[in-house]
Coordinates of C-alpha atoms and ligand atoms in Angstrom, one line a residue:
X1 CA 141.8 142.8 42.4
X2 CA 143.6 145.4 44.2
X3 CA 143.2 146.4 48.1
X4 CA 144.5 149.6 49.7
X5 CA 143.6 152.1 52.8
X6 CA 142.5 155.3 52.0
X7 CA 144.4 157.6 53.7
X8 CA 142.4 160.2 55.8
X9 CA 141.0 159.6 59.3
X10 CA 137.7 159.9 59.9
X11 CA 136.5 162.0 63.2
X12 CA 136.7 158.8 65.5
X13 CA 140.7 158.2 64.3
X14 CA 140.2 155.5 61.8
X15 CA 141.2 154.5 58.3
X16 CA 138.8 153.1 56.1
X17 CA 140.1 150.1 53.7
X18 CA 139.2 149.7 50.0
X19 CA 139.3 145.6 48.5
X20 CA 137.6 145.6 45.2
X21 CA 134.5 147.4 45.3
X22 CA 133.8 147.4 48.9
X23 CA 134.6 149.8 51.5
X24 CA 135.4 149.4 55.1
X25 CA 134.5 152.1 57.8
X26 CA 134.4 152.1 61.5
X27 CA 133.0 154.4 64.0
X28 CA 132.7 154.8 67.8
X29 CA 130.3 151.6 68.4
X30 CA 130.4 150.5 64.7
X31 CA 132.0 148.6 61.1
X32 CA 130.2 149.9 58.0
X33 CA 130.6 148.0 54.5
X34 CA 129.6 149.5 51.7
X35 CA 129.3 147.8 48.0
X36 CA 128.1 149.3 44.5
X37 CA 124.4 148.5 45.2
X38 CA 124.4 148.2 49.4
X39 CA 125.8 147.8 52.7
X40 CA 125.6 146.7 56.0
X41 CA 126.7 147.4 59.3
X42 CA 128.2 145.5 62.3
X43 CA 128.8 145.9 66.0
X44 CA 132.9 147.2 65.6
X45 CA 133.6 143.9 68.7
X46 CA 131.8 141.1 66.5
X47 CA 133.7 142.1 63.3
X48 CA 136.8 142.2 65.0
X49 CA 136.3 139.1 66.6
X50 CA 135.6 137.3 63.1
X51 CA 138.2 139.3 61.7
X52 CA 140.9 138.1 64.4
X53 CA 139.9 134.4 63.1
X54 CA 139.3 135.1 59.8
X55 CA 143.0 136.6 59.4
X56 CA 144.5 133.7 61.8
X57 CA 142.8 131.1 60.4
X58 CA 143.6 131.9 56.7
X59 CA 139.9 132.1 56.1
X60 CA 139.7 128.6 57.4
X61 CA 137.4 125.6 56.2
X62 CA 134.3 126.9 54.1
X63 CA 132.6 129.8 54.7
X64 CA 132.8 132.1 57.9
X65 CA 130.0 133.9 58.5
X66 CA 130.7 137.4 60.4
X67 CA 127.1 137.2 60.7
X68 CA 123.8 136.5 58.6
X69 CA 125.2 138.7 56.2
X70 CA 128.3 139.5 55.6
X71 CA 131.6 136.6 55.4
X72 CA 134.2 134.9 53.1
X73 CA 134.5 131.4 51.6
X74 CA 137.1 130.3 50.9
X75 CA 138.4 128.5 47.7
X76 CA 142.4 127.6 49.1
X77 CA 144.1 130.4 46.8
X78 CA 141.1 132.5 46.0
X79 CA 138.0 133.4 48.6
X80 CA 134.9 135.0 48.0
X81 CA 134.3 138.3 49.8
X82 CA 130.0 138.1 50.1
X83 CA 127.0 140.1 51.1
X84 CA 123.9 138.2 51.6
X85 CA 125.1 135.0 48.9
X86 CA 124.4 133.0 52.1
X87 CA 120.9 134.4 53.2
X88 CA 117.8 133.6 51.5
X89 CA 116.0 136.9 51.8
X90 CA 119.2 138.8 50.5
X91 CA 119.4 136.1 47.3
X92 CA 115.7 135.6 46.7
X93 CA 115.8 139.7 46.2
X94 CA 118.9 140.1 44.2
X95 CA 120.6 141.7 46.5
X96 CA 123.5 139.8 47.3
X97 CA 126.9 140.4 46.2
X98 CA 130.1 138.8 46.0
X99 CA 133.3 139.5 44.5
X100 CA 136.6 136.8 44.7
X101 CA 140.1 138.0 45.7
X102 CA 143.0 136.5 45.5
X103 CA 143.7 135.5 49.4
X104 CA 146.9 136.9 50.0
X105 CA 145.5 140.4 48.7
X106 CA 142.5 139.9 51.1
X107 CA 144.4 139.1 53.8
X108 CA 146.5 141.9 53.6
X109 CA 143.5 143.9 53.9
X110 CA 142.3 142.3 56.8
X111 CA 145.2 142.4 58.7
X112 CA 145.7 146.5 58.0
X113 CA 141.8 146.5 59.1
X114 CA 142.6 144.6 61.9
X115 CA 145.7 146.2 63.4
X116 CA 144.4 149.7 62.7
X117 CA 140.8 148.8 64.4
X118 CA 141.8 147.0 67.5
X119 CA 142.1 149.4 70.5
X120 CA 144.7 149.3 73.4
X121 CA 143.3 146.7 75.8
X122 CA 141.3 144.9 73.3
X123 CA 141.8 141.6 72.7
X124 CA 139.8 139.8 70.0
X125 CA 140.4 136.2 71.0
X126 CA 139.8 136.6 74.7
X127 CA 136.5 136.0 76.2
X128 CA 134.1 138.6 77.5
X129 CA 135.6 139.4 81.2
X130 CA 139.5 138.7 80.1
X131 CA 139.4 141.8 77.9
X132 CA 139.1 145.6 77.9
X133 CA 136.6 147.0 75.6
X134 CA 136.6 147.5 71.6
X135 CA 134.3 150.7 71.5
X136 CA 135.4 154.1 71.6
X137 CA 137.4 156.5 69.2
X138 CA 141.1 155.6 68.4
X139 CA 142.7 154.8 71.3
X140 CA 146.3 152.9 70.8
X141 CA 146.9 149.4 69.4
X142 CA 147.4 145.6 70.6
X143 CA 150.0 144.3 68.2
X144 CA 150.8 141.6 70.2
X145 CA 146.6 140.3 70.1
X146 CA 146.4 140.9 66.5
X147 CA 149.7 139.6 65.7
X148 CA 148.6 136.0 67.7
X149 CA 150.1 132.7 65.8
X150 CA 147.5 129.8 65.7
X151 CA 149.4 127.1 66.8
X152 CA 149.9 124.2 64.3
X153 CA 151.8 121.2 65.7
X154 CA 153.7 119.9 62.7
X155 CA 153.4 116.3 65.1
X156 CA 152.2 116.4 68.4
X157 CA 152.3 119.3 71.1
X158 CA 155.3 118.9 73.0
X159 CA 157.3 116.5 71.0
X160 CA 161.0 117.3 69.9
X161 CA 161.2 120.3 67.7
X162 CA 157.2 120.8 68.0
X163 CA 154.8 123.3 69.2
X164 CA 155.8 123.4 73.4
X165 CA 153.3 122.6 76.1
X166 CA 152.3 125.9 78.1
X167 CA 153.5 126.4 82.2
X168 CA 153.9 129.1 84.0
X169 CA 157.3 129.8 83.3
X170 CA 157.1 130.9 79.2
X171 CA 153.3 132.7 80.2
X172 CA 150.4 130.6 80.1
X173 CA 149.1 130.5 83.9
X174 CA 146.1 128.2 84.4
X175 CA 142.5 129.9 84.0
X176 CA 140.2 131.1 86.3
X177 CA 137.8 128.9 85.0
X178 CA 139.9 125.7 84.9
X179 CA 141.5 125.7 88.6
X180 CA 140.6 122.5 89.7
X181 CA 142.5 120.6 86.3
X182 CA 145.1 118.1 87.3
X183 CA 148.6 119.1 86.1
X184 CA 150.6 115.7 86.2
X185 CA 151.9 114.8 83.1
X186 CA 152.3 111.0 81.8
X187 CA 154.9 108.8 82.4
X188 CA 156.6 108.1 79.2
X189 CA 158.7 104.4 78.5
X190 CA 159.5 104.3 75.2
X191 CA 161.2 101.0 73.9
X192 CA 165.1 101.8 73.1
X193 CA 164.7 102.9 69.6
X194 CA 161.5 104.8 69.9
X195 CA 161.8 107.6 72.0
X196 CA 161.9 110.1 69.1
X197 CA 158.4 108.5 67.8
X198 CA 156.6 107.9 71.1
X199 CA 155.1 110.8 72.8
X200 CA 152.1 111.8 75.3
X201 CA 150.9 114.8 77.3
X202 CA 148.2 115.8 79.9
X203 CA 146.1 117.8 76.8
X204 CA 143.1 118.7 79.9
X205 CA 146.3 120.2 81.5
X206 CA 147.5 122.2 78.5
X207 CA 144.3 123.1 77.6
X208 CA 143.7 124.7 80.8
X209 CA 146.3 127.0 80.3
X210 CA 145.2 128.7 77.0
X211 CA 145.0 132.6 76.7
X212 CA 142.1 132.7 73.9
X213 CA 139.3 130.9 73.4
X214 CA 137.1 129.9 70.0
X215 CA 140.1 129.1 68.4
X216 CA 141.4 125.5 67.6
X217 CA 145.0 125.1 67.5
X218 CA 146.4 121.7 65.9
X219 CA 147.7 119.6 68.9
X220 CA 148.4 116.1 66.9
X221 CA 149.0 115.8 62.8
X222 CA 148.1 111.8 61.2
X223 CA 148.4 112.8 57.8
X224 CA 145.1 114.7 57.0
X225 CA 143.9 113.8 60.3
X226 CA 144.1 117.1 62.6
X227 CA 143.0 116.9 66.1
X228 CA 142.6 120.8 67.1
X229 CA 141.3 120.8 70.6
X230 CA 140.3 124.5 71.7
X231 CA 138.6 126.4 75.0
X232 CA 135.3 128.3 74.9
X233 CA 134.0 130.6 76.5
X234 CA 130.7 132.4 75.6
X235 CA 129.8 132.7 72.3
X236 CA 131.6 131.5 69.0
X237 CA 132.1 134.9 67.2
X238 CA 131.8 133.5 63.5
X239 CA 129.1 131.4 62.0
X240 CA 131.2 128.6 60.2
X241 CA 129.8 127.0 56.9
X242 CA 131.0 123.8 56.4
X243 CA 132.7 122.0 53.3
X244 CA 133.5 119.1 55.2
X245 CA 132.3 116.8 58.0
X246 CA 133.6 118.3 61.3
X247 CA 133.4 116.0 64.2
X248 CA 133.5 117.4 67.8
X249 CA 134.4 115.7 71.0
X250 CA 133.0 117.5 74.2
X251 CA 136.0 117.2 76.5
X252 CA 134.2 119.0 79.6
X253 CA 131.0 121.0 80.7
X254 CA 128.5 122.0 78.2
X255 CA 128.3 123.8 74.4
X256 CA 125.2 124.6 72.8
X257 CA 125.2 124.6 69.2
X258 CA 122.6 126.6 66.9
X259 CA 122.9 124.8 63.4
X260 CA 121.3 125.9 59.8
X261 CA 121.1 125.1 56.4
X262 CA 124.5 126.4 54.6
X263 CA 123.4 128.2 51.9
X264 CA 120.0 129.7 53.3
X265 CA 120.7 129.9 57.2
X266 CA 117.3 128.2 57.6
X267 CA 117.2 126.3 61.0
X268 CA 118.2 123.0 61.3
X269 CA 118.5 121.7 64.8
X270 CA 119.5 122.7 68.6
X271 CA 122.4 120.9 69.7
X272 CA 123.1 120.8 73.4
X273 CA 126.7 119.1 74.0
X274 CA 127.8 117.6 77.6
X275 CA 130.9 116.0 78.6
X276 CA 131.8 113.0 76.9
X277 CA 129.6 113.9 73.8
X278 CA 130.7 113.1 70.1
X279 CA 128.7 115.2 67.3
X280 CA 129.5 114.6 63.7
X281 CA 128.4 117.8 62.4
X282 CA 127.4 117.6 58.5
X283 CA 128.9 119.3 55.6
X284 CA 126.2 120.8 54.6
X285 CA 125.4 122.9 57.9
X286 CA 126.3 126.5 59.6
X287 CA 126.8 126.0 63.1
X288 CA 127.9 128.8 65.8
X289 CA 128.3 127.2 69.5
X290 CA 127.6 129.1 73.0
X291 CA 130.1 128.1 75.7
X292 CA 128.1 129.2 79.3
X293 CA 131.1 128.7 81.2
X294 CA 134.4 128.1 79.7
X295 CA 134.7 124.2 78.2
X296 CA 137.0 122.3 76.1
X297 CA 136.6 120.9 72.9
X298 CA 138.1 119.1 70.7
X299 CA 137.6 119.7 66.8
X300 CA 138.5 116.9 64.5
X301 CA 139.3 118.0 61.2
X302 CA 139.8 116.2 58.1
X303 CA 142.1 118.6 56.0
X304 CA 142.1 116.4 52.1
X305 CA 141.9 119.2 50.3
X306 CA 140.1 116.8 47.7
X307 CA 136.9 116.9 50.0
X308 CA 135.2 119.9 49.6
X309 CA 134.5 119.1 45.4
X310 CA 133.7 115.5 46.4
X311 CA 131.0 116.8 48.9
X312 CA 129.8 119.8 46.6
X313 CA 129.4 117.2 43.8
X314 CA 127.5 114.7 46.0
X315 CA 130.2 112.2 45.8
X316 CA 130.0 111.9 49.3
X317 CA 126.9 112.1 51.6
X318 CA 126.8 115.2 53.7
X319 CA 125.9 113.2 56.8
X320 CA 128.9 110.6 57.6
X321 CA 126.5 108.6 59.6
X322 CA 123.0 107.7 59.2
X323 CA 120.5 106.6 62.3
Ligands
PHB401 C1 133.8 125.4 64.0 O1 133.4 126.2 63.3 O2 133.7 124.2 63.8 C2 134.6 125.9 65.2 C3 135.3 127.0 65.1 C4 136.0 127.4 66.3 C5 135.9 126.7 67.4 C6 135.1 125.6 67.5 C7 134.5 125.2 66.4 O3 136.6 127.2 68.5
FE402 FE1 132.7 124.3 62.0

């Protein structure tokens, strides 16, 4: 299917995007979708937050939720554009609706949404009091936000020809919030031979100096073994369905998880996270964390893409680990 912008402005200065059968409208304070048989509306900062991630994260692992409603799934080469196929009131009544796309065509829907809906000032990966404000009529643009790279080690952060660790010098000051993190860096002694294959880095210390927060970049690559540690900070602005096992390490202070059934969003469990806790979160779950103060995290992500099939087909047990 087909996506393109409809050309006229409305009265606040903004386009509204066609994909499919939907339609995409935003006002002063607000993001309207519209389908044959419904719509919905969202605050205009929340879907642009979930958009941000949504576009950088090539619609990511599973399904993200932009909220109880509306989201994508993704099928790696096709995703699922949905209203209410994830909420049990909106299924049990008909009224759901989905419709697949092929992604790059999605995407390039998005990002037109995206670039034409952020304002000047606006940043959608930044926390709450590190960015100006979303609402308002048309007011400028933030290419350089919207435009944000994920970053994707193709080895290990730092290593030769890889991703570089962050200083002062190409941008990434320390934040606020993480002040009092060391800055050494390791020692390195690789045997003669090795120095190409042996590498380490102070990952509190980089981690410190990220820009945005609630989104994991890939630090360290072990085959389909992706470490992607990330900062947080307030709330996480999607609610991500799983198709795998996601494991997270708590590297410092405190997340609060919500989690709920997948498919229904029926609560599951309360997940309160301090330093130095592990959760293996299931495959079978939503989840969508609150950061009080900003924390690190590291995400470890299993990226087979043979997984998501072996879990939907009960080959493997949703849990990993059973007490
Ligand atoms: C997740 O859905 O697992 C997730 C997404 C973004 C984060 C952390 C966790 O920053
Ligand atoms: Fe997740």
């Amino acid at each position: 299917m087909s996506g393109k912008t409809t050309q006229a402005m409305n009265d606040a200065g903004y386009q509204s995007f066609i994909l499919g059968n939907y339609i995409f409208k935003r006002d002063e304070y607000f993001v309207h979708v519209e389908w044959p048989n419904g719509g919905h509306i969202l605050p205009a900062d929340r879907f642009l937050k979930a958009l941000m991630r949504d576009v950088a994260w090539n619609f990511f692992y599973g399904i993200v939720n932009f909220d109880e409603v509306f989201g994508t799934a993704n099928h790696y080469g096709t995703v699922d554009i949905f209203a209410g196929s994830y909420n049990a009131s909106y299924r049990d009544t008909g009224k759901d609706h989905s419709e697949t796309f092929d992604s790059e065509t999605a995407r390039h829907v998005f990002e037109a949404m995206l670039q034409d809906w952020t304002n000047e000032g606006f940043d959608p990966f930044a926390a709450p009091g590190e960015t100006g404000s979303a609402f308002g009529p048309k007011r400028g643009s933030n290419e350089n936000a919207v435009k944000r790279q994920r970053v994707t080690a193709k080895r290990m952060t730092g290593a030769a020809d890889d991703t570089p660790l962050r200083n002062d010098m190409n941008g990434y000051g320390i934040n606020r919030q993480f002040a009092d993190v060391p800055q050494d860096e390791p020692e390195i002694h690789a045997e003669p031979g090795f120095e190409h294959d042996v590498h380490a880095f102070n990952l509190f210390a980089y981690l410190s100096r990220s820009d945005v927060t609630w989104n994991p970049s890939v630090c360290s690559v072990v085959k389909d073994s992706l470490f992607c540690p990330t900062t947080e900070e307030y709330m996480l602005p999607v609610i991500h369905g799983n198709d795998r096992v996601e494991w997270f390490i708590q590297l410092s202070d405190e997340i609060h998880w919500e989690v709920a059934d997948r498919d229904t969003g029926e609560a599951r469990a309360r997940v309160i996270m301090k330093a130095g806790d592990v959760a293996a979160m299931p495959a079978d779950i939503r989840h969508q964390g609150m950061s009080p103060k900003r924390s690190m995290l590291l995400v470890w992500e299993n990226a087979d893409p043979a997984l998501p099939e072996l879990y939907a087909s009960n080959k493997l047990k949703a849990n990993p680990i059973a007490f």
